[in-house]
Coordinates of C-alpha atoms and ligand atoms in Angstrom, one line a residue:
M19 CA 71.3 145.5 93.0
E20 CA 71.6 143.2 90.1
E21 CA 68.5 144.7 88.5
I22 CA 69.9 148.2 88.8
K23 CA 73.3 147.1 87.4
L24 CA 71.5 145.5 84.5
K25 CA 69.6 148.7 83.9
I26 CA 72.8 150.7 83.8
A27 CA 74.5 148.2 81.6
N28 CA 71.7 148.4 79.2
M29 CA 71.9 152.2 79.1
I30 CA 75.6 152.0 78.3
Y31 CA 75.1 149.3 75.8
D32 CA 72.5 151.2 73.9
A33 CA 74.6 154.3 73.9
L34 CA 77.6 152.5 72.6
N35 CA 75.7 150.7 69.9
N36 CA 78.7 148.6 68.9
N37 CA 78.6 144.9 68.0
D38 CA 82.1 144.3 69.4
I39 CA 80.9 145.1 72.9
N40 CA 78.6 142.8 74.8
L41 CA 76.1 143.5 77.5
D42 CA 77.3 141.0 80.0
E43 CA 80.8 142.3 79.9
I44 CA 79.6 145.8 80.6
K45 CA 77.5 144.6 83.5
E46 CA 80.5 142.7 84.9
K47 CA 82.6 145.8 85.0
I48 CA 80.1 148.0 86.9
E49 CA 81.4 148.6 90.4
V50 CA 80.0 150.0 93.6
P51 CA 82.4 152.8 94.6
K52 CA 83.8 152.7 98.1
D53 CA 83.2 156.4 98.5
K54 CA 79.5 157.4 98.0
Q55 CA 80.9 160.8 96.7
N56 CA 81.7 158.8 93.5
G57 CA 78.1 157.7 93.0
D58 CA 76.2 154.5 93.8
F59 CA 77.6 152.7 90.8
S60 CA 80.5 153.4 88.5
Y61 CA 81.6 152.2 85.1
P62 CA 85.3 152.4 84.1
C63 CA 85.8 153.1 80.4
F64 CA 89.4 152.1 80.2
N65 CA 89.0 148.7 78.6
L66 CA 87.0 150.3 75.8
A67 CA 89.9 152.5 74.8
K68 CA 91.5 149.8 72.6
I69 CA 88.3 148.7 70.9
L70 CA 87.1 152.2 70.3
R71 CA 90.5 153.8 69.6
N72 CA 89.7 156.8 71.8
S73 CA 90.6 158.0 75.3
P74 CA 88.6 156.8 78.3
V75 CA 87.5 160.3 79.1
N76 CA 86.2 160.9 75.5
I77 CA 84.5 157.6 75.5
A78 CA 82.8 158.3 78.9
N79 CA 81.6 161.7 77.6
N80 CA 80.3 160.2 74.4
I81 CA 78.4 157.5 76.3
K82 CA 76.9 160.1 78.5
E83 CA 75.8 162.2 75.6
N84 CA 74.2 159.3 73.7
M85 CA 72.6 157.8 76.8
T86 CA 68.9 157.7 77.6
I87 CA 68.9 158.1 81.3
D88 CA 66.5 155.9 83.2
S89 CA 64.2 157.6 85.8
S90 CA 65.8 155.6 88.6
I91 CA 69.1 157.5 88.0
S92 CA 69.2 161.1 89.3
K93 CA 72.6 162.1 87.9
V94 CA 75.5 160.8 85.7
E95 CA 78.9 162.3 86.0
V96 CA 82.1 161.8 84.1
V97 CA 85.2 161.7 86.3
N98 CA 88.5 160.8 84.7
G99 CA 87.7 157.7 82.8
F100 CA 84.7 156.8 84.9
L101 CA 81.0 157.2 84.4
N102 CA 79.5 157.7 87.9
F103 CA 75.8 157.0 88.4
Y104 CA 73.8 158.4 91.3
L105 CA 70.5 156.7 92.1
D106 CA 67.4 158.7 92.6
S107 CA 66.6 157.9 96.3
N108 CA 62.9 158.5 95.7
N109 CA 63.0 155.9 93.2
I110 CA 64.7 153.3 95.3
V111 CA 62.4 154.0 98.2
N112 CA 59.4 153.4 96.0
D113 CA 60.9 150.4 94.2
V114 CA 62.0 148.6 97.3
L115 CA 59.0 149.2 99.5
S116 CA 56.4 148.5 96.7
K117 CA 58.3 145.3 96.0
I118 CA 58.3 144.2 99.6
V119 CA 54.6 145.0 100.0
S120 CA 53.7 143.0 96.9
Q121 CA 56.0 140.1 97.4
K122 CA 55.8 139.9 101.2
E123 CA 57.5 136.6 102.4
K124 CA 58.7 136.0 98.9
Y125 CA 60.9 139.1 99.0
G126 CA 64.5 138.0 98.6
S127 CA 63.7 134.7 97.0
T128 CA 64.4 134.1 93.3
K129 CA 64.0 131.4 90.7
E130 CA 67.5 131.6 89.4
G131 CA 68.3 128.1 90.5
E132 CA 65.3 126.4 89.0
G133 CA 66.1 123.0 87.6
I134 CA 69.6 123.0 89.0
N135 CA 70.5 120.3 91.5
I136 CA 72.7 121.0 94.4
I137 CA 73.7 118.6 97.1
V138 CA 74.6 119.9 100.6
E139 CA 76.3 117.2 102.5
Y140 CA 76.6 118.2 106.1
S141 CA 76.6 117.2 109.8
S142 CA 77.8 113.6 109.1
P143 CA 78.8 112.6 112.6
N144 CA 80.3 109.3 113.5
I145 CA 77.6 107.2 115.0
A146 CA 77.8 105.8 118.6
K147 CA 79.7 109.0 119.5
P148 CA 78.3 112.1 121.1
F149 CA 77.7 115.2 119.0
H150 CA 80.3 117.8 119.8
L151 CA 80.9 121.5 119.1
G152 CA 82.5 120.8 115.7
H153 CA 79.4 118.9 114.6
F154 CA 77.3 121.8 115.8
R155 CA 79.2 124.3 113.7
N156 CA 79.0 121.9 110.7
T157 CA 75.3 121.4 111.2
V158 CA 74.3 125.1 111.4
L159 CA 76.5 125.9 108.4
G160 CA 74.9 123.2 106.4
K161 CA 71.4 124.1 107.3
A162 CA 72.1 127.7 106.4
L163 CA 73.6 126.8 103.0
Y164 CA 70.7 124.5 102.3
D165 CA 68.2 127.3 102.9
L166 CA 70.3 129.9 101.1
Y167 CA 70.2 127.8 97.9
E168 CA 66.6 126.9 98.3
T169 CA 65.7 130.6 98.6
L170 CA 67.4 131.1 95.3
G171 CA 65.2 128.4 93.7
Y172 CA 67.8 125.6 93.5
N173 CA 66.7 122.0 93.9
V174 CA 68.6 121.1 97.1
T175 CA 69.3 117.7 98.5
G176 CA 70.6 117.5 102.1
I177 CA 72.7 114.4 102.8
N178 CA 73.9 113.3 106.1
H179 CA 76.9 111.1 105.3
L180 CA 76.9 109.3 108.6
G181 CA 80.2 107.8 109.8
D182 CA 78.5 104.4 110.3
W183 CA 81.1 102.0 108.8
G184 CA 84.7 101.0 109.4
R185 CA 86.9 98.9 111.7
Q186 CA 85.8 100.8 114.7
F187 CA 82.4 99.0 114.6
G188 CA 84.2 95.7 115.0
I189 CA 85.8 97.1 118.1
L190 CA 82.6 98.6 119.4
I191 CA 80.7 95.3 118.9
E192 CA 83.4 93.6 120.9
G193 CA 83.0 96.0 123.8
Y194 CA 79.3 95.8 123.7
K195 CA 79.4 92.0 123.9
R196 CA 81.7 92.3 127.0
F197 CA 80.4 95.2 128.9
K198 CA 76.8 95.9 127.9
D199 CA 75.3 94.6 131.3
E200 CA 77.1 97.4 133.1
Y201 CA 75.2 100.2 131.4
N202 CA 71.7 101.5 131.3
F203 CA 71.0 102.1 127.6
D204 CA 67.6 103.6 128.3
K205 CA 68.9 106.8 129.7
N206 CA 71.7 107.9 127.5
P207 CA 72.6 105.3 125.0
L208 CA 75.1 107.4 123.2
E209 CA 77.2 108.2 126.3
A210 CA 77.1 104.5 127.2
L211 CA 78.3 103.4 123.7
S212 CA 81.0 106.0 123.5
D213 CA 82.2 105.0 127.0
I214 CA 82.3 101.4 126.0
Y215 CA 84.2 102.3 122.9
V216 CA 86.8 104.2 124.8
R217 CA 87.3 101.3 127.2
I218 CA 87.5 98.5 124.7
N219 CA 89.7 100.5 122.4
K220 CA 92.3 100.9 125.1
I221 CA 92.2 97.1 125.7
A222 CA 92.4 96.2 122.0
K223 CA 95.4 98.4 121.5
E224 CA 97.3 96.4 124.1
D225 CA 95.8 93.0 123.5
E226 CA 96.3 91.5 120.1
V227 CA 93.7 88.8 120.8
V228 CA 91.0 91.4 121.4
M229 CA 92.0 93.3 118.3
N230 CA 91.8 90.2 116.2
Q231 CA 88.4 89.5 117.6
A232 CA 87.4 93.1 116.6
R233 CA 88.7 92.6 113.1
E234 CA 86.8 89.4 112.8
N235 CA 83.6 91.2 113.9
F236 CA 84.0 93.8 111.3
K237 CA 84.7 91.2 108.6
K238 CA 81.6 89.4 109.5
L239 CA 79.6 92.6 109.5
E240 CA 80.9 93.4 106.0
Q241 CA 79.7 90.0 104.9
G242 CA 76.3 90.7 106.3
D243 CA 76.3 88.5 109.4
E244 CA 72.7 88.6 110.7
E245 CA 73.3 89.0 114.4
L246 CA 76.1 91.6 114.0
T247 CA 74.0 93.5 111.5
K248 CA 71.2 93.7 114.0
L249 CA 73.6 95.1 116.6
W250 CA 75.0 97.6 114.1
K251 CA 71.5 98.7 113.2
Y252 CA 70.7 99.2 116.9
F253 CA 73.8 101.5 117.3
R254 CA 72.8 103.4 114.3
E255 CA 69.2 103.8 115.4
V256 CA 69.9 105.0 118.9
S257 CA 72.5 107.5 117.6
L258 CA 70.1 108.9 114.9
K259 CA 67.4 109.3 117.5
E260 CA 69.6 111.4 119.6
Y261 CA 71.0 113.4 116.6
K262 CA 67.5 114.0 115.3
R263 CA 66.5 115.7 118.5
I264 CA 69.3 118.2 117.8
Y265 CA 68.5 118.5 114.1
D266 CA 64.9 119.5 115.0
L267 CA 66.1 122.2 117.3
L268 CA 68.4 123.6 114.6
G269 CA 65.9 123.3 111.8
S270 CA 68.2 121.0 109.8
R271 CA 66.7 119.0 107.1
F272 CA 68.1 115.8 105.5
D273 CA 66.7 114.1 102.4
S274 CA 69.1 111.2 102.9
Y275 CA 70.9 109.6 105.7
N276 CA 72.9 107.3 103.5
G277 CA 76.2 107.2 105.3
E278 CA 79.4 105.2 104.7
A279 CA 77.8 101.8 105.3
F280 CA 75.5 102.5 102.3
Y281 CA 78.5 102.2 100.1
N282 CA 79.7 98.9 101.3
D283 CA 78.4 97.1 98.2
K284 CA 79.2 99.9 95.9
M285 CA 83.0 100.1 96.2
D286 CA 83.9 97.0 94.0
E287 CA 82.7 99.0 91.0
V288 CA 84.9 101.9 91.9
V289 CA 87.9 99.6 92.1
E290 CA 87.0 98.0 88.8
I291 CA 86.6 101.3 87.0
L292 CA 89.9 102.7 88.3
D293 CA 91.6 99.4 87.4
K294 CA 90.2 99.4 83.9
K295 CA 91.4 102.9 83.3
G296 CA 94.9 101.7 84.4
V297 CA 95.2 104.3 87.2
L298 CA 95.3 101.9 90.1
K299 CA 98.9 101.6 91.1
D300 CA 100.7 99.4 93.6
S301 CA 102.3 101.2 96.5
Q302 CA 103.8 99.2 99.3
G303 CA 101.1 96.6 98.8
A304 CA 98.3 99.1 98.8
K305 CA 96.4 100.2 95.7
V306 CA 96.5 103.9 95.1
V307 CA 95.6 106.6 92.6
E308 CA 98.2 109.2 91.9
V309 CA 96.8 112.7 92.3
G310 CA 99.7 114.9 91.2
D311 CA 103.1 115.8 92.6
N312 CA 101.9 118.0 95.4
M313 CA 99.9 115.5 97.3
P314 CA 100.3 112.0 98.5
P315 CA 98.4 109.5 96.4
C316 CA 94.8 108.6 97.3
I317 CA 94.6 105.2 98.9
V318 CA 91.8 103.1 97.5
L319 CA 92.6 99.7 99.0
K320 CA 94.9 99.0 102.0
S321 CA 97.6 96.4 101.8
N322 CA 95.3 93.8 103.4
G323 CA 92.8 94.5 100.6
S324 CA 90.3 96.4 102.7
T325 CA 88.6 99.6 101.6
I326 CA 88.9 102.9 103.5
Y327 CA 87.1 106.2 104.1
A328 CA 88.3 107.6 100.8
T329 CA 87.0 104.5 98.9
R330 CA 83.5 105.1 100.3
D331 CA 83.8 108.8 99.3
L332 CA 84.7 107.8 95.8
A333 CA 81.7 105.4 95.6
A334 CA 79.5 108.2 97.0
I335 CA 80.6 110.6 94.2
L336 CA 79.7 108.0 91.6
Y337 CA 76.4 107.2 93.2
R338 CA 75.4 110.9 93.6
A339 CA 76.3 111.8 90.1
R340 CA 74.0 109.0 88.8
T341 CA 71.3 109.5 91.4
Y342 CA 71.1 113.3 91.7
D343 CA 72.7 114.6 88.5
F344 CA 74.2 117.4 90.6
T345 CA 75.7 120.6 89.4
K346 CA 77.3 121.1 92.7
C347 CA 78.0 118.7 95.5
I348 CA 79.1 120.6 98.6
Y349 CA 80.9 118.9 101.5
I350 CA 81.1 120.5 104.9
T351 CA 83.8 119.4 107.3
A352 CA 86.5 120.8 109.6
T353 CA 89.7 122.0 108.0
E354 CA 91.5 118.8 109.0
Q355 CA 90.0 117.1 106.0
I356 CA 91.2 119.5 103.4
L357 CA 93.8 117.1 102.1
H358 CA 91.5 114.2 102.1
F359 CA 89.0 116.0 99.8
K360 CA 91.7 117.3 97.5
Q361 CA 92.8 113.8 97.0
V362 CA 89.4 112.3 96.5
F363 CA 88.2 115.1 94.2
E364 CA 91.3 114.7 92.1
A365 CA 90.9 110.9 91.9
A366 CA 87.2 111.4 91.0
K367 CA 88.1 112.6 87.6
Y368 CA 88.7 108.9 86.6
L369 CA 85.2 108.0 87.8
V370 CA 82.7 110.7 86.7
D371 CA 82.2 113.1 83.9
E372 CA 84.1 116.4 84.1
K373 CA 80.9 118.3 84.8
Y374 CA 80.4 116.4 88.0
Q375 CA 84.0 116.4 89.0
K376 CA 84.2 120.2 88.6
G377 CA 81.1 120.5 90.8
L378 CA 82.7 119.0 93.9
V379 CA 83.2 121.6 96.5
H380 CA 84.8 121.3 99.9
V381 CA 83.7 123.9 102.5
A382 CA 86.0 123.7 105.5
Y383 CA 85.4 125.4 108.8
G384 CA 87.9 126.3 111.6
M385 CA 88.2 125.0 115.1
I386 CA 86.0 125.9 118.0
R387 CA 87.5 126.5 121.4
L388 CA 85.8 127.3 124.7
K389 CA 86.7 130.3 126.6
T390 CA 86.8 128.3 129.9
G391 CA 83.9 127.7 132.1
K392 CA 82.2 124.6 133.3
M393 CA 81.4 123.3 129.9
S394 CA 85.0 122.6 129.1
T395 CA 85.7 120.6 132.2
R396 CA 83.7 117.6 131.5
E397 CA 85.9 115.0 129.8
G398 CA 88.6 117.2 128.5
N399 CA 87.4 119.3 125.6
V400 CA 84.5 117.1 124.5
I401 CA 81.5 119.0 125.4
Y402 CA 78.1 117.4 124.9
I403 CA 75.9 119.6 122.8
N404 CA 72.9 118.8 124.9
D405 CA 74.6 120.4 127.9
L406 CA 75.5 123.4 126.0
I407 CA 72.0 123.9 124.6
E408 CA 70.4 123.4 128.0
E409 CA 72.8 125.9 129.5
A410 CA 72.1 128.5 126.8
I411 CA 68.4 128.2 127.2
S412 CA 68.5 128.4 131.0
K413 CA 70.8 131.5 130.9
A414 CA 68.5 133.1 128.3
K415 CA 65.6 132.4 130.8
D416 CA 67.5 134.1 133.6
I417 CA 68.0 137.2 131.5
L418 CA 64.4 137.3 130.5
V419 CA 63.1 136.8 134.0
A420 CA 65.2 139.8 135.1
K421 CA 64.1 142.0 132.1
N422 CA 60.5 141.0 131.7
P423 CA 59.1 138.9 134.4
D424 CA 55.6 139.0 133.1
L425 CA 56.5 137.6 129.7
D426 CA 54.0 135.0 128.4
N427 CA 55.4 131.6 127.3
I428 CA 58.8 132.4 128.9
D429 CA 60.1 128.9 128.3
E430 CA 59.3 128.9 124.6
V431 CA 60.9 132.4 124.2
S432 CA 64.0 131.3 126.2
K433 CA 64.4 128.4 123.9
K434 CA 64.3 130.6 120.8
I435 CA 66.7 133.0 122.3
G436 CA 69.2 130.5 123.8
L437 CA 69.3 128.6 120.5
G438 CA 69.4 131.9 118.5
A439 CA 72.4 133.0 120.5
L440 CA 74.3 129.8 119.9
I441 CA 73.5 129.5 116.2
F442 CA 74.2 133.2 115.4
N443 CA 77.5 133.1 117.3
Y444 CA 78.6 130.2 115.0
L445 CA 77.4 131.8 111.8
K446 CA 78.5 135.3 112.2
T447 CA 82.2 134.2 112.0
T448 CA 83.8 133.7 108.7
K449 CA 83.8 129.9 108.3
N450 CA 87.5 129.3 108.1
R451 CA 88.2 131.4 111.2
E452 CA 88.6 129.8 114.6
I453 CA 85.8 130.5 117.1
I454 CA 86.6 131.1 120.7
F455 CA 83.2 130.4 122.2
D456 CA 81.8 132.5 125.0
L457 CA 78.2 131.7 125.9
D458 CA 77.7 134.9 127.9
D459 CA 78.9 137.1 125.1
S460 CA 76.7 135.4 122.6
L461 CA 73.7 136.0 124.8
R462 CA 74.1 139.7 125.1
F463 CA 71.1 141.7 123.9
D464 CA 73.3 144.5 122.6
G465 CA 76.2 143.8 120.2
E466 CA 76.6 141.5 117.4
T467 CA 74.5 138.7 118.7
G468 CA 71.4 136.7 117.7
P469 CA 69.4 138.1 120.6
Y470 CA 70.2 141.6 119.4
V471 CA 68.7 140.9 116.0
Q472 CA 65.8 139.0 117.5
Y473 CA 65.2 142.0 119.8
T474 CA 65.1 144.3 116.8
Y475 CA 62.4 142.1 115.3
V476 CA 60.4 142.2 118.5
R477 CA 60.7 146.0 118.5
T478 CA 59.3 146.2 114.9
K479 CA 56.5 144.0 115.9
S480 CA 55.6 146.0 119.0
I481 CA 55.6 149.3 117.0
L482 CA 53.3 147.8 114.4
E483 CA 51.0 146.4 117.0
K484 CA 50.8 149.7 118.8
V485 CA 49.8 151.4 115.6
G486 CA 47.4 148.7 114.7
F487 CA 49.1 148.2 111.3
N488 CA 47.7 145.6 109.0
I489 CA 49.7 144.8 105.8
E490 CA 46.5 143.5 104.2
E491 CA 45.1 147.1 104.3
I492 CA 48.0 148.6 102.5
D493 CA 47.4 149.4 98.8
N494 CA 49.5 151.0 96.2
N495 CA 48.6 154.5 97.3
V496 CA 51.1 154.8 100.1
D497 CA 53.2 157.9 99.4
Y498 CA 56.8 156.7 99.9
T499 CA 58.2 160.0 98.7
L500 CA 57.5 161.3 102.2
L501 CA 60.4 159.1 103.5
K502 CA 63.2 161.6 103.0
E503 CA 65.3 161.5 106.2
K504 CA 68.8 160.1 105.9
Q505 CA 68.1 157.3 108.4
E506 CA 65.0 156.3 106.4
I507 CA 66.9 156.2 103.1
D508 CA 69.8 154.3 104.7
L509 CA 67.5 151.7 106.1
I510 CA 65.8 151.3 102.8
K511 CA 69.1 150.9 101.1
E512 CA 70.0 148.1 103.5
L513 CA 66.7 146.3 102.8
E514 CA 67.3 146.7 99.1
K515 CA 70.5 144.5 99.4
F516 CA 68.7 141.4 100.7
E517 CA 68.5 139.4 97.5
A518 CA 72.1 140.2 96.6
I519 CA 73.3 139.3 100.1
I520 CA 71.6 135.9 99.8
R521 CA 73.2 135.3 96.5
K522 CA 76.6 136.3 97.8
A523 CA 76.3 134.2 100.9
A524 CA 75.4 131.2 98.8
N525 CA 78.0 131.7 96.1
E526 CA 80.8 132.1 98.7
Y527 CA 79.5 129.3 100.9
E528 CA 79.5 131.9 103.6
P529 CA 76.4 132.3 105.8
S530 CA 78.3 134.9 107.8
V531 CA 77.6 137.3 105.0
L532 CA 73.9 137.1 105.8
A533 CA 74.4 137.1 109.6
R534 CA 76.5 140.3 109.4
Y535 CA 74.0 141.8 107.0
L536 CA 71.2 141.2 109.6
I537 CA 73.3 143.1 112.1
D538 CA 73.6 146.0 109.7
V539 CA 69.9 146.0 109.1
S540 CA 69.3 146.0 112.9
V541 CA 71.7 148.9 113.4
A542 CA 70.1 150.9 110.5
F543 CA 66.8 150.3 112.1
S544 CA 67.9 151.5 115.5
R545 CA 69.2 154.7 113.9
F546 CA 66.0 155.2 112.1
Y547 CA 63.8 154.6 115.1
N548 CA 65.9 157.0 117.3
E549 CA 65.3 159.8 114.8
C550 CA 61.9 159.1 113.4
S551 CA 58.7 158.6 115.4
V552 CA 56.3 156.2 114.0
A553 CA 53.3 156.0 116.3
N554 CA 53.2 159.5 117.6
I555 CA 53.0 161.6 114.5
S556 CA 49.9 163.4 113.2
D557 CA 50.7 163.2 109.5
E558 CA 48.7 160.0 108.7
N559 CA 50.4 159.6 105.3
L560 CA 53.9 159.8 106.8
K561 CA 52.9 157.4 109.5
Q562 CA 51.7 154.9 107.0
A563 CA 54.8 155.1 104.9
R564 CA 57.0 154.7 108.0
C565 CA 54.9 151.7 109.1
V566 CA 55.5 150.0 105.8
L567 CA 59.2 150.6 106.4
V568 CA 59.0 149.0 109.8
Y569 CA 57.0 146.1 108.4
A570 CA 59.6 145.7 105.6
T571 CA 62.4 145.6 108.2
S572 CA 60.6 143.0 110.3
L573 CA 60.0 140.8 107.3
V574 CA 63.6 140.9 106.2
I575 CA 64.9 140.1 109.7
K576 CA 62.5 137.2 110.2
K577 CA 63.3 135.7 106.8
G578 CA 67.0 136.2 107.2
L579 CA 67.1 134.6 110.6
S580 CA 65.0 131.8 109.5
I581 CA 67.4 131.0 106.7
L582 CA 70.1 130.8 109.4
G583 CA 67.9 128.4 111.5
I584 CA 66.9 131.0 114.0
E585 CA 63.3 131.6 115.1
C586 CA 61.9 134.9 116.2
P587 CA 59.9 135.4 119.3
E588 CA 57.1 137.9 119.0
K589 CA 57.8 139.3 122.4
M590 CA 60.9 139.2 124.6
Ligands
LIG23 N1 82.1 111.4 109.5 C1 83.2 112.3 109.2 C2 83.7 112.9 110.5 O1 83.0 113.0 111.5 C3 82.8 113.4 108.3 C4 82.3 112.9 107.0 C5 82.4 114.0 105.9 N2 81.9 113.6 104.6 C6 82.5 112.8 103.8 N3 81.9 112.6 102.7 N4 83.6 112.3 104.0 O2 84.9 113.3 110.6

């Protein structure tokens, strides 16, 4: 899309031949008309009227007269003040399919991000607590953004800013000391720890002595007490071990697990810098930074002098600017933290250069609710992600057993489909919208689901297998002009969008753009396959051209799903 826009912009630019008008501005103005009647691209000439002192219609006609029309354009029309461009479908067909055949798995990737550093901070659960649905949404979003940027050539760093510091660890340590003998930590350490936490927290709230003990614990931990540090490390290790199992399933990658604790010794400098700049103000005993009239100030030190969550975030910004020299630092959390990040980002302007401060981005996602069912019963609304994953996989298996009992590797396929259903369900929804989660719905093989897209992939594979298609045997002599049916052209037009879709999804921090696109591709493929035979036609040249189209579809789906963290089974 970008390439064609640039081509058109160049044609207009050359025709205008005017130093006051620049190429980029022309390109920016080129639109994709809603109604295909008005062409594939359109350029409004209205803004040129002032510069050229002529009417938009005259300008449009002049441009058209002076323009050398590229062979990829079949027709240019002037309508009111617009120049409408119609693409030559033969040309798209040829361009897109030759490109896919030559680039193969690289199709859709670009190098536009080369040398640009981007941080994606995601998942970031609070250790010693189970991983719940919110973390799941966070983690799949983060993994998708990571891969979207990487596909565009950016240098991406994934950070898991673990919640591994704070007063709650003083409380947990107190509980562990008291109750540890009642639990079996070999089986499910996270559930044990979170249970202990809930118990001791209740006690501490009512008993000042216990609370003081907890405070004392945390103070000692902050000062590096050997025994308590060992305990804390143990909590962190068992938690990470459990989380990493989930990360492996989701394909999440982290280049750093530096969480809040990492900044324990890096906050003094933050306080110093803010103090030196004279922006640290007293407010009811606390030290705060004013962040404008529309928000409460950002608290840096509490009245007892201790640091808080925001202080660690400020330290992290300073550290990341120095360590990663980021152009963008993206934070993914639920919408509840919108205010927190607004305050912290505003306060950060006193800490780091403007270029870093302007690169801070908060990506917030909406709530997840369960539609009912057994998952929601266990302990209120906290559902353990392992239970959900297991249930999804086992339901996927039931469906497969019913549909295709002879399937090889049924467990492996069930795993891909169960996980695919979950992940896709989370990613197809616009991030700020609430999700009402229904497992059965997300597992349907028809409709806007992961399994539907996976199934489309499996169909492409089985067609290619049946025909004995081998991409290595394809040369440049395939006659793509034979692909003339509407369904063929429509499918190719979808495939053409892949790169632009990846860019849009990344720029808008919105993997749902890609998820929805994959549904569109699947629908276009179904329409094509309903109308056009591939295996059973005698025209060998047409068969070959259609096979390439099927191959191209399978490639785009597989790569698109993989960016989202979903694997494709070869059969299902
Ligand atoms: N641990 C926090 C939570 O579970 C999320 C951390 C988000 N990242 C940050 N830099 N504050 O709510």
